[in-house]
mmCIF file of C-alpha atoms in Angstrom:
data_model
loop_
_atom_site.group_PDB
_atom_site.id
_atom_site.type_symbol
_atom_site.label_atom_id
_atom_site.label_comp_id
_atom_site.label_asym_id
_atom_site.label_seq_id
_atom_site.Cartn_x
_atom_site.Cartn_y
_atom_site.Cartn_z
ATOM 1 C CA MET A 1 -9.590 45.232 -27.531
ATOM 2 C CA SER A 2 -6.455 44.721 -25.504
ATOM 3 C CA VAL A 3 -5.538 41.638 -23.894
ATOM 4 C CA TRP A 4 -2.542 41.309 -21.307
ATOM 5 C CA PRO A 5 -1.941 38.236 -18.800
ATOM 6 C CA ALA A 6 -1.874 39.417 -15.473
ATOM 7 C CA TRP A 7 -0.717 36.243 -13.709
ATOM 8 C CA GLU A 8 -1.122 32.363 -13.878
ATOM 9 C CA VAL A 9 -1.825 29.502 -11.246
ATOM 10 C CA GLN A 10 -0.473 26.195 -12.604
ATOM 11 C CA GLU A 11 -2.092 23.118 -10.937
ATOM 12 C CA HIS A 12 -1.859 19.149 -11.662
ATOM 13 C CA ASP A 13 -3.962 19.237 -14.943
ATOM 14 C CA GLY A 14 -4.334 22.836 -15.754
ATOM 15 C CA ALA A 15 -3.951 26.341 -15.184
ATOM 16 C CA THR A 16 -6.085 29.140 -14.233
ATOM 17 C CA SER A 17 -4.916 32.586 -15.867
ATOM 18 C CA TRP A 18 -6.098 36.211 -15.096
ATOM 19 C CA PHE A 19 -5.895 38.720 -17.797
ATOM 20 C CA HIS A 20 -6.581 42.259 -18.224
ATOM 21 C CA VAL A 21 -8.907 43.475 -20.579
ATOM 22 C CA ARG A 22 -9.422 46.421 -22.173
ATOM 23 C CA LEU A 23 -11.995 47.896 -24.269
ATOM 24 C CA ALA A 24 -11.966 51.213 -26.121
ATOM 25 C CA PHE A 25 -14.647 52.715 -28.284
ATOM 26 C CA PRO A 26 -14.526 55.260 -30.712
ATOM 27 C CA ASP A 27 -16.651 57.584 -28.765
ATOM 28 C CA GLY A 28 -14.091 57.400 -25.953
ATOM 29 C CA ALA A 29 -16.118 55.184 -23.645
ATOM 30 C CA ARG A 30 -13.636 52.757 -22.121
ATOM 31 C CA VAL A 31 -14.137 49.471 -19.961
ATOM 32 C CA ASP A 32 -11.238 47.877 -17.941
ATOM 33 C CA ALA A 33 -11.484 44.464 -16.630
ATOM 34 C CA LEU A 34 -9.893 41.480 -14.873
ATOM 35 C CA ALA A 35 -10.643 38.404 -15.881
ATOM 36 C CA VAL A 36 -10.196 34.673 -15.038
ATOM 37 C CA VAL A 37 -10.152 31.714 -17.770
ATOM 38 C CA CYS A 38 -10.320 28.564 -15.970
ATOM 39 C CA GLU A 39 -11.621 24.857 -17.605
ATOM 40 C CA GLN A 40 -13.070 26.744 -20.451
ATOM 41 C CA ASN A 41 -14.948 29.148 -18.494
ATOM 42 C CA VAL A 42 -14.512 33.036 -18.276
ATOM 43 C CA SER A 43 -15.333 34.941 -14.986
ATOM 44 C CA VAL A 44 -15.254 38.444 -14.676
ATOM 45 C CA GLU A 45 -13.481 39.468 -11.517
ATOM 46 C CA ASP A 46 -13.514 43.067 -11.827
ATOM 47 C CA VAL A 47 -14.835 46.020 -13.764
ATOM 48 C CA ARG A 48 -14.240 49.623 -14.407
ATOM 49 C CA ALA A 49 -16.279 51.384 -17.119
ATOM 50 C CA GLN A 50 -16.354 54.968 -18.241
ATOM 51 C CA PRO A 51 -19.193 55.520 -18.750
ATOM 52 C CA ALA A 52 -21.073 53.041 -16.421
ATOM 53 C CA LEU A 53 -22.233 49.810 -18.189
ATOM 54 C CA SER A 54 -26.115 49.208 -18.219
ATOM 55 C CA LEU A 55 -26.883 45.880 -16.529
ATOM 56 C CA ASP A 56 -27.834 44.254 -19.817
ATOM 57 C CA ASP A 57 -24.384 45.447 -21.052
ATOM 58 C CA LEU A 58 -22.493 44.127 -17.616
ATOM 59 C CA THR A 59 -24.276 40.884 -18.076
ATOM 60 C CA MET A 60 -22.752 40.640 -21.686
ATOM 61 C CA LEU A 61 -19.125 41.411 -20.980
ATOM 62 C CA ALA A 62 -17.820 37.967 -20.505
ATOM 63 C CA ASP A 63 -19.281 36.909 -23.948
ATOM 64 C CA TRP A 64 -17.739 39.990 -25.627
ATOM 65 C CA ILE A 65 -14.153 39.145 -24.116
ATOM 66 C CA GLU A 66 -14.527 35.499 -24.449
ATOM 67 C CA ALA A 67 -12.625 34.719 -27.798
ATOM 68 C CA PRO A 68 -9.976 36.670 -27.419
ATOM 69 C CA LEU A 69 -9.074 35.488 -24.134
ATOM 70 C CA PHE A 70 -9.154 31.888 -25.151
ATOM 71 C CA GLU A 71 -7.144 32.703 -28.291
ATOM 72 C CA ALA A 72 -4.586 34.090 -25.768
ATOM 73 C CA CYS A 73 -4.770 30.831 -23.995
ATOM 74 C CA GLY A 74 -4.555 28.892 -26.971
ATOM 75 C CA LEU A 75 -8.341 27.482 -26.127
ATOM 76 C CA GLU A 76 -11.080 27.285 -28.934
ATOM 77 C CA SER A 77 -14.142 29.078 -27.661
ATOM 78 C CA GLU A 78 -17.280 27.332 -27.463
ATOM 79 C CA GLY A 79 -18.941 28.989 -30.739
ATOM 80 C CA GLU A 80 -15.961 27.491 -32.613
ATOM 81 C CA ALA A 81 -16.401 24.686 -32.014
ATOM 82 C CA GLY A 82 -20.212 24.838 -32.799
ATOM 83 C CA GLU A 83 -21.916 23.399 -29.623
ATOM 84 C CA GLU A 84 -24.339 26.103 -29.459
ATOM 85 C CA PRO A 85 -24.363 27.989 -32.844
ATOM 86 C CA GLY A 86 -25.785 31.524 -32.614
ATOM 87 C CA GLY A 87 -27.317 30.587 -29.279
ATOM 88 C CA ALA A 88 -26.907 32.593 -26.030
ATOM 89 C CA ARG A 89 -24.680 30.985 -23.214
ATOM 90 C CA ARG A 90 -24.257 31.534 -19.697
ATOM 91 C CA ALA A 91 -20.793 33.121 -18.503
ATOM 92 C CA ARG A 92 -20.609 31.189 -15.565
ATOM 93 C CA PRO A 93 -21.606 27.576 -15.217
ATOM 94 C CA ALA A 94 -25.008 26.588 -13.531
ATOM 95 C CA TRP A 95 -24.516 25.845 -10.189
ATOM 96 C CA PRO A 96 -27.166 24.204 -7.472
ATOM 97 C CA ARG A 97 -28.581 26.294 -5.032
ATOM 98 C CA GLY A 98 -29.337 25.246 -1.455
ATOM 99 C CA ILE A 99 -28.183 22.224 0.378
ATOM 100 C CA GLU A 100 -27.127 20.301 -3.105
ATOM 101 C CA GLY A 101 -24.903 23.757 -3.626
ATOM 102 C CA ARG A 102 -23.202 23.646 -0.295
ATOM 103 C CA TRP A 103 -22.413 19.598 -0.380
ATOM 104 C CA LEU A 104 -20.753 20.156 -3.841
ATOM 105 C CA ILE A 105 -18.949 23.116 -2.578
ATOM 106 C CA ALA A 106 -17.693 20.926 0.160
ATOM 107 C CA GLN A 107 -16.644 17.722 -2.480
ATOM 108 C CA GLU A 108 -14.590 20.632 -4.417
ATOM 109 C CA TYR A 109 -12.987 22.087 -1.152
ATOM 110 C CA ARG A 110 -12.127 18.442 0.133
ATOM 111 C CA ALA A 111 -11.030 17.008 -3.085
ATOM 112 C CA ALA A 112 -8.575 19.980 -3.795
ATOM 113 C CA GLN A 113 -6.872 19.803 -0.119
ATOM 114 C CA GLU A 114 -6.511 15.919 -0.982
ATOM 115 C CA GLU A 115 -4.444 16.874 -4.115
ATOM 116 C CA GLY A 116 -2.545 19.496 -2.195
ATOM 117 C CA ALA A 117 -4.119 22.247 -4.217
ATOM 118 C CA ASP A 118 -5.676 25.749 -3.235
ATOM 119 C CA PRO A 119 -9.129 24.272 -1.860
ATOM 120 C CA VAL A 120 -10.730 28.334 -2.434
ATOM 121 C CA LEU A 121 -9.397 28.802 -6.065
ATOM 122 C CA ALA A 122 -10.922 25.019 -6.863
ATOM 123 C CA VAL A 123 -14.111 26.609 -5.707
ATOM 124 C CA MET A 124 -13.577 29.463 -7.725
ATOM 125 C CA CYS A 125 -12.838 27.418 -10.745
ATOM 126 C CA ALA A 126 -15.971 25.163 -10.109
ATOM 127 C CA THR A 127 -18.369 27.927 -9.370
ATOM 128 C CA GLY A 128 -16.973 30.773 -11.767
ATOM 129 C CA HIS A 129 -17.529 33.031 -8.538
ATOM 130 C CA SER A 130 -15.344 35.598 -7.468
ATOM 131 C CA ARG A 131 -12.802 34.691 -4.449
ATOM 132 C CA ARG A 132 -15.192 36.818 -1.936
ATOM 133 C CA ARG A 133 -18.169 34.744 -2.903
ATOM 134 C CA SER A 134 -16.839 31.818 -3.068
ATOM 135 C CA LEU A 135 -15.541 32.314 0.348
ATOM 136 C CA ARG A 136 -18.981 32.898 1.525
ATOM 137 C CA LEU A 137 -20.116 29.710 -0.123
ATOM 138 C CA ILE A 138 -17.309 27.563 1.794
ATOM 139 C CA SER A 139 -18.400 29.312 4.939
ATOM 140 C CA GLN A 140 -22.118 28.390 4.056
ATOM 141 C CA ALA A 141 -21.102 24.905 3.276
ATOM 142 C CA ARG A 142 -19.308 24.819 6.881
ATOM 143 C CA ASP A 143 -22.298 26.124 8.723
ATOM 144 C CA ALA A 144 -24.255 23.012 7.138
ATOM 145 C CA GLY A 145 -21.959 20.659 8.803
ATOM 146 C CA PHE A 146 -20.287 19.545 5.296
ATOM 147 C CA LEU A 147 -16.724 21.227 6.295
ATOM 148 C CA THR A 148 -15.084 20.771 9.478
ATOM 149 C CA PRO A 149 -15.005 24.099 11.403
ATOM 150 C CA ARG A 150 -12.240 26.693 11.054
ATOM 151 C CA HIS A 151 -9.939 26.640 14.152
ATOM 152 C CA ALA A 152 -10.669 29.158 16.775
ATOM 153 C CA ARG A 153 -8.583 32.191 16.644
ATOM 154 C CA ARG A 154 -6.362 32.965 19.989
#
């Protein structure tokens, strides 16, 4: 497996790092991914595989690449810390659904705004979702009345 940095965003109390990851198998199969490491979480932004991955393999991708990504960032993975030996773990942190989730999205968004940080990136890090999904969640929080409406375009 090969891991190399794509870019990094420095914030007040940490950093979010994107990495290109390539898994090459002896039979010629290959997986290329763009992964994000933020606050001890791994999220997979983009995946290209030849041949295509099964759904089971796709759900396990973050687990396959977690240890090398944490090593590249100088972090210790959960498995190394011994928090859950041999057990399964979610690649994405659990996030409440419905009205509670929308309220939490709004809290993350406003906290980032107050700190002068990118609010969309803060939601991405908090939820473990992609930028597109995070924007959709922010829109839902706006629709629920937890965030002010966007400015009207003219």
